Structure formats: structure tokens, C-alpha cells
mmCIF file of C-alpha atoms in Angstrom:
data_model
loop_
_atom_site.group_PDB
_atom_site.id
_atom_site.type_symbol
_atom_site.label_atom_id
_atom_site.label_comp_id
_atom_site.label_asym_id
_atom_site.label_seq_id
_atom_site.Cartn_x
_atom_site.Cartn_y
_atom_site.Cartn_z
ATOM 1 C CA UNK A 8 77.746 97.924 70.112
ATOM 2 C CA UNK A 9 75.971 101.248 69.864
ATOM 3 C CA UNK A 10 76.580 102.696 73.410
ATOM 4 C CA UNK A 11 79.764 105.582 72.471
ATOM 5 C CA UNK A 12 80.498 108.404 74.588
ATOM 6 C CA UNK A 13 80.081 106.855 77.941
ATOM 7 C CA UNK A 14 82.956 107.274 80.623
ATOM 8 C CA UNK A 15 84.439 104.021 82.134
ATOM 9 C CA UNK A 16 86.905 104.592 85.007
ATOM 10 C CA UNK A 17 89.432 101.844 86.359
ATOM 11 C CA UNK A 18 90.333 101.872 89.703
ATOM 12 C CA UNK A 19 92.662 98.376 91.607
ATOM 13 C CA UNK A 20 90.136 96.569 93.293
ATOM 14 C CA UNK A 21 92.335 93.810 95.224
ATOM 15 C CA UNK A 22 96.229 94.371 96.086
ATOM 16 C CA UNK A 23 98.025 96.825 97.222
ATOM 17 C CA UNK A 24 99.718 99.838 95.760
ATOM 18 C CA UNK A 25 98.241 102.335 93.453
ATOM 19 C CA UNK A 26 97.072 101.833 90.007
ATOM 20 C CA UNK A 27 98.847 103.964 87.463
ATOM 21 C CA UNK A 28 97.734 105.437 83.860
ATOM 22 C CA UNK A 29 94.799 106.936 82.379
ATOM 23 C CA UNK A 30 92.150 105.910 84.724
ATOM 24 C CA UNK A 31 89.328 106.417 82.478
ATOM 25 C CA UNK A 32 88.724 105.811 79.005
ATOM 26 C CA UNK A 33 85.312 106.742 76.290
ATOM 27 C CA UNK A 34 82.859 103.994 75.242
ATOM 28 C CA UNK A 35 83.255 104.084 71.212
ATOM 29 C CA UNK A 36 81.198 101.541 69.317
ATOM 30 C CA UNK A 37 80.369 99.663 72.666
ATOM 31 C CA UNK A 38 84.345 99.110 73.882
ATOM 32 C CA UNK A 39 86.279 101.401 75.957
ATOM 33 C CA UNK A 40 90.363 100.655 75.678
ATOM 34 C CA UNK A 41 92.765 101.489 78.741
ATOM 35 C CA UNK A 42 95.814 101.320 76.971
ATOM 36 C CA UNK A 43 98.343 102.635 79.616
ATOM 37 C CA UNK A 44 97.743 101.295 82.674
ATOM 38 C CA UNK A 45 100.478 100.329 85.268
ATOM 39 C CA UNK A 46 101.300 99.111 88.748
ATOM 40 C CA UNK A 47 104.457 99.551 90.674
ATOM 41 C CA UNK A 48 104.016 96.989 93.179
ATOM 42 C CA UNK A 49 104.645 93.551 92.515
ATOM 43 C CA UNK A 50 101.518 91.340 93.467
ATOM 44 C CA UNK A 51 98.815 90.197 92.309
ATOM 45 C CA UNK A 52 95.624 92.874 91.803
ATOM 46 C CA UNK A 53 92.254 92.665 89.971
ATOM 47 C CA UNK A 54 91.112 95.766 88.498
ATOM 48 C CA UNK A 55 87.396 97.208 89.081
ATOM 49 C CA UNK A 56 85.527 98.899 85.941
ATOM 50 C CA UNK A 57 82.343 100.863 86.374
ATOM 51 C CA UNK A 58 80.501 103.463 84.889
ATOM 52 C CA UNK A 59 77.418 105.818 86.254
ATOM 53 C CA UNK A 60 74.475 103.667 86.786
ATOM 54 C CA UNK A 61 75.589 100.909 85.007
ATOM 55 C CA UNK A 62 76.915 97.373 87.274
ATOM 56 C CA UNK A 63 80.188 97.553 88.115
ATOM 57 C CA UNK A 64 82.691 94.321 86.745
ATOM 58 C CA UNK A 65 85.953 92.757 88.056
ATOM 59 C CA UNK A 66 88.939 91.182 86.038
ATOM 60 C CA UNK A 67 90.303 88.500 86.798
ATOM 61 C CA UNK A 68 93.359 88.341 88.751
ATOM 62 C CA UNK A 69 96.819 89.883 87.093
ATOM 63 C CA UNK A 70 100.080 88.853 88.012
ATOM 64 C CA UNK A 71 102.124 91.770 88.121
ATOM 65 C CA UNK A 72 105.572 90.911 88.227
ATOM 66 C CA UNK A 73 108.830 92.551 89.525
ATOM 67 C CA UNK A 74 110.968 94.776 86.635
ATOM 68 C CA UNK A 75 114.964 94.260 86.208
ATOM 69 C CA UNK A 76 117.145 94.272 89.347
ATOM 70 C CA UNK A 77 118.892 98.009 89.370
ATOM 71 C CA UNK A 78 119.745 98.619 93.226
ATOM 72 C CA UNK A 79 120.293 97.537 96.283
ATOM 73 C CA UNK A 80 117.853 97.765 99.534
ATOM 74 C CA UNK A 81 119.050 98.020 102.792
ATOM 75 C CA UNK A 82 116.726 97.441 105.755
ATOM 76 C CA UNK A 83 118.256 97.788 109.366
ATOM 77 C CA UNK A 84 116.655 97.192 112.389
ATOM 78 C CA UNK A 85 113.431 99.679 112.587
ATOM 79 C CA UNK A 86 112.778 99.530 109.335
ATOM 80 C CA UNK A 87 110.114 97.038 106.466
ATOM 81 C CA UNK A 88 109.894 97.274 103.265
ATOM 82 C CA UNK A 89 107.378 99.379 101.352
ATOM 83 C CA UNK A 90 107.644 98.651 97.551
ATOM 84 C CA UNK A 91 106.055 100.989 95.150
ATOM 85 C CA UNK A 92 107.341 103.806 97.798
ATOM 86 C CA UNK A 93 109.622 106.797 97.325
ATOM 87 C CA UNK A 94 112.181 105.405 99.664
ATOM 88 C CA UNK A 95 111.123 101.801 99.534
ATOM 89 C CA UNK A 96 110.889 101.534 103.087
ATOM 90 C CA UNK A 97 109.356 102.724 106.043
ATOM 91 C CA UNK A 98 109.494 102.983 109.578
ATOM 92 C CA UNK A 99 113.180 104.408 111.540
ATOM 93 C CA UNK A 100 116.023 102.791 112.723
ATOM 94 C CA UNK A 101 116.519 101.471 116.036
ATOM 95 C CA UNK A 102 119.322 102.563 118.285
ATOM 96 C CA UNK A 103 122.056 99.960 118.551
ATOM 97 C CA UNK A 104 124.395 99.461 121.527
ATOM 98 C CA UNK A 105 128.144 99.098 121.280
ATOM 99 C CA UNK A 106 129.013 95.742 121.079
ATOM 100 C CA UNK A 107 125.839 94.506 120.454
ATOM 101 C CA UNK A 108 125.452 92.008 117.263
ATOM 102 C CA UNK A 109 122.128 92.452 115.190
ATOM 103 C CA UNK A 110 120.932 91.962 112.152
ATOM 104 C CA UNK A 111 120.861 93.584 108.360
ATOM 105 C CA UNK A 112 118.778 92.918 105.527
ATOM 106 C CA UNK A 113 120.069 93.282 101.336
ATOM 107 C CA UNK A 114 117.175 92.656 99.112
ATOM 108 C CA UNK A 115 118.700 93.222 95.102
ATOM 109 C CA UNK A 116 114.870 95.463 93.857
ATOM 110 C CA UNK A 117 113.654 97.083 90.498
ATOM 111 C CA UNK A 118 113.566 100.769 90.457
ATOM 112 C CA UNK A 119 110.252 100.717 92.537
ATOM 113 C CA UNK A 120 111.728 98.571 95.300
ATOM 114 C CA UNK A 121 110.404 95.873 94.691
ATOM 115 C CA UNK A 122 112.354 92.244 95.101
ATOM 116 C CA UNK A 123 113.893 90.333 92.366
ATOM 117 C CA UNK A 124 114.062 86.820 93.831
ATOM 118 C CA UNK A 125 116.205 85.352 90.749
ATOM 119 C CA UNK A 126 119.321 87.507 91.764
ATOM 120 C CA UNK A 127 122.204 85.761 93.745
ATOM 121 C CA UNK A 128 124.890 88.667 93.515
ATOM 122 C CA UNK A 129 127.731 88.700 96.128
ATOM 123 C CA UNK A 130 126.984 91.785 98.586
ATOM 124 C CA UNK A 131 129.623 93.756 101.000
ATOM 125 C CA UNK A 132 128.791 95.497 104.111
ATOM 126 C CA UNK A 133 130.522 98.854 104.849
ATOM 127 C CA UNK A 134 129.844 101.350 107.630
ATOM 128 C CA UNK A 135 130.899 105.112 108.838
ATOM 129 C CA UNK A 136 132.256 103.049 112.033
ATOM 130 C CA UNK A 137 135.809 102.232 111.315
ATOM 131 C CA UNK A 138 135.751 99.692 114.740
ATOM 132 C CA UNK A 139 132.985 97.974 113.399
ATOM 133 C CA UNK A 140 133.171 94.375 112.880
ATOM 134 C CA UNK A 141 131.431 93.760 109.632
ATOM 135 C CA UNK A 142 130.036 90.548 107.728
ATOM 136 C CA UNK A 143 132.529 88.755 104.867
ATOM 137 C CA UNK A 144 131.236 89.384 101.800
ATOM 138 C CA UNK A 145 128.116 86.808 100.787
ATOM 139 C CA UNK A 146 125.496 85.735 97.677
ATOM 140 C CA UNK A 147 121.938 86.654 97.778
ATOM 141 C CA UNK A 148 119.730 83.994 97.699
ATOM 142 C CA UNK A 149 116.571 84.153 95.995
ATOM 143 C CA UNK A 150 117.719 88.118 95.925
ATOM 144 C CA UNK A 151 117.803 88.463 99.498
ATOM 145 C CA UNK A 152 120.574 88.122 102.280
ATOM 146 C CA UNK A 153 120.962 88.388 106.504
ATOM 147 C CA UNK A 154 123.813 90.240 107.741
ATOM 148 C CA UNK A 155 125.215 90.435 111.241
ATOM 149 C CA UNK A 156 126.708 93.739 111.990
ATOM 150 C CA UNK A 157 128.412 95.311 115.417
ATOM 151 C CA UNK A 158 129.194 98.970 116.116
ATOM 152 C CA UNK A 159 131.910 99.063 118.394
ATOM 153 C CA UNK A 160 132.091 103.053 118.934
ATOM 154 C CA UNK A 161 129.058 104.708 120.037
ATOM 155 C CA UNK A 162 127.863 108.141 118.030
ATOM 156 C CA UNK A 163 125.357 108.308 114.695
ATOM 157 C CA UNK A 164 126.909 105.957 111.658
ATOM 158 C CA UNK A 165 125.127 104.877 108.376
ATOM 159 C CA UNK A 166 125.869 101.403 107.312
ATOM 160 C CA UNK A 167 126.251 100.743 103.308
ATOM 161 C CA UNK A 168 125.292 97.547 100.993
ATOM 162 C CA UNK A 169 127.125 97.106 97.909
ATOM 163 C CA UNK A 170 126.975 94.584 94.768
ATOM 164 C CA UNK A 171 130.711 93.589 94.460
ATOM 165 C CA UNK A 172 129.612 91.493 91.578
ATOM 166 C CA UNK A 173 128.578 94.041 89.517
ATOM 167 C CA UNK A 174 129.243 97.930 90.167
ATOM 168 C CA UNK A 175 127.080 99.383 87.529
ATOM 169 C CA UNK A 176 123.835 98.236 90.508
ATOM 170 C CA UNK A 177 123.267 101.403 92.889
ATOM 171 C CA UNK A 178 124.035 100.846 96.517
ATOM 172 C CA UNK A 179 122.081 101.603 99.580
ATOM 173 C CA UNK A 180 122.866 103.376 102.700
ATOM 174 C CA UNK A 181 120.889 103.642 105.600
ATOM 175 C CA UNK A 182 119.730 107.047 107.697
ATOM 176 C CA UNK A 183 122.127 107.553 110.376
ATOM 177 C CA UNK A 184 121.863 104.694 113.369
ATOM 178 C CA UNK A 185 122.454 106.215 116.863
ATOM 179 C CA UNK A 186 124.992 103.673 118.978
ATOM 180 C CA UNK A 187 124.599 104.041 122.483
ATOM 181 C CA UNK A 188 127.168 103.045 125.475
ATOM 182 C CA UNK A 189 126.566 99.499 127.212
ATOM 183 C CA UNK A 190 125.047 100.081 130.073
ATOM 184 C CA UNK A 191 127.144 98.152 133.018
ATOM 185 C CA UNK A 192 125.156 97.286 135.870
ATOM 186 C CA UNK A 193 126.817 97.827 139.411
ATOM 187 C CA UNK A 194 127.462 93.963 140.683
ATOM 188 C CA UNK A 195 126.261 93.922 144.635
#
């Protein structure tokens, strides 16, 4: 109760993402109070405390939980999810072929891209390909829903998610997909 002055930093300890706040905080009257720390990635973390010499201490483990659904995320083929990200995403997209059925993914996310599995919102597919065929329009379950989508024109088009049920939610678009030709094989 009479140790003041003495620097304690915080620092996640199990989880992933990156702790957020003032990381360190002054010993006064034997406590030391972090009173703005954050995470942006929603998992569960324990936070390490140490200090000089002294033995270092774990918490126990904190939930942290996504924030309100805002936007849309669209994943295409090439591409995982990365919450607590700039883009929420990483990797590139794939190159399609014309005619060639695969797969989209809507997840409804908080503004750090992370998923809100209580939203069931009806989602429409768009795309820069006006031959495309596209998906009817469908619920998320659990705040996440598989698309089928087929470029029928090859070139570079984007493909678009967007929450019919409520327009005030941003949409996504992806990065530009190259479609390449079928390739026909000679027949002997």
C-alpha cells in the first residue's frame, strides 16, 4: 500500500489482435488503474501486467465481444477475413473463368470487421458484369451467408453486397476480379 511511483505496463498476453489504450499506468498508494484499454478483435484475450524486477501476473480470461453491426463484408474467392484490420481482409482474389459458378461470402461486421452472428438481414448481390447470373436475394444466418455467382463475360469486374433490409448499413465491394476465357480443349 506504500509502493507509488512505480510503472506497470499492459501488454495482451493470449489472443490475437492488438491491445489498445494507455499501455502503462503509475503505482499510487500500491494500485495502478488502466482505465482506457481496448481491443478491436473479437475473442477472447488475457492481459499480462509486469513491472521492472518485480513477477509478472496474468488476468483471467476476457470475453471481448463484437460492437453493433454497421457494414457489410464481402469475401470472394482469394480472400479470409482479418478482423481488427484496415480492410478487414486479406489475401487477393482469384481469377474466375467465364461460366464458371463459385462461391461468395456476406458476413454483416462492426466497424472493425468483426462478425455479428445475431444479424439475419436479407443481402443482394450486384456486379460490374451485366451477363452475370447473380444469386436471388437471401437472409444471413447467424450474420453470415454463401453466394453462388457466374461471370459470363471475361475482363476485370468488382462484385457488390448490399443490405436490402436496411440501407442506412454500408455495402462492400470487392477489388476488381479478372475473368478469363474457358479454355476448350481440342477433342482428338
Amino acid at each position: 500500500t506504500t509502493d507509488t511511483g512505480r510503472v506497470i505496463t499492459a501488454a495482451r498476453a493470449a489472443g490475437s489482435g492488438t491491445l489498445q489504450g494507455t499501455l502503462t499506468a503509475t503505482t499510487a498508494n500500491g494500485v495502478a488503474s488502466f482505465t482506457n484499454l481496448s481491443h478491436n478483435v473479437a475473442t477472447t484475450i488475457t492481459i499480462n501486467f509486469t513491472s521492472g524486477s518485480l513477477t509478472g501476473t496474468n488476468s483471467g480470461n476476457i470475453i471481448v465481444s463484437p460492437a453493433a453491426f454497421t457494414k457489410l463484408q464481402l469475401l470472394v474467392p482469394g480472400e479470409t477475413a482479418a478482423p481488427g484490420t484496415g480492410t478487414g481482409k486479406s489475401g487477393t482474389p482469384n481469377a474466375q473463368s467465364v461460366f464458371t459458378p463459385f462461391n461468395v461470402t456476406v458476413n454483416a461486421v462492426d466497424n472493425n470487421w468483426n462478425l455479428v452472428g445475431s444479424v439475419s438481414h436479407t443481402v443482394g448481390i450486384t456486379t460490374t458484369d451485366s451477363t452475370a447470373t447473380l444469386p436471388a436475394n437471401a437472409a444471413l444466418s447467424a450474420g453470415t451467408q454463401s453466394f453462388v455467382v457466374t461471370f459470363n463475360t471475361n475482363g476485370n469486374f468488382t462484385i457488390t453486397a448490399t443490405d436490402v433490409s436496411d440501407g442506412t448499413k454500408t455495402n462492400n465491394t470487392s477489388p476488381s476480379i479478372t475473368v478469363n476465357a474457358v479454355q476448350f480443349t481440342k477433342a482428338t
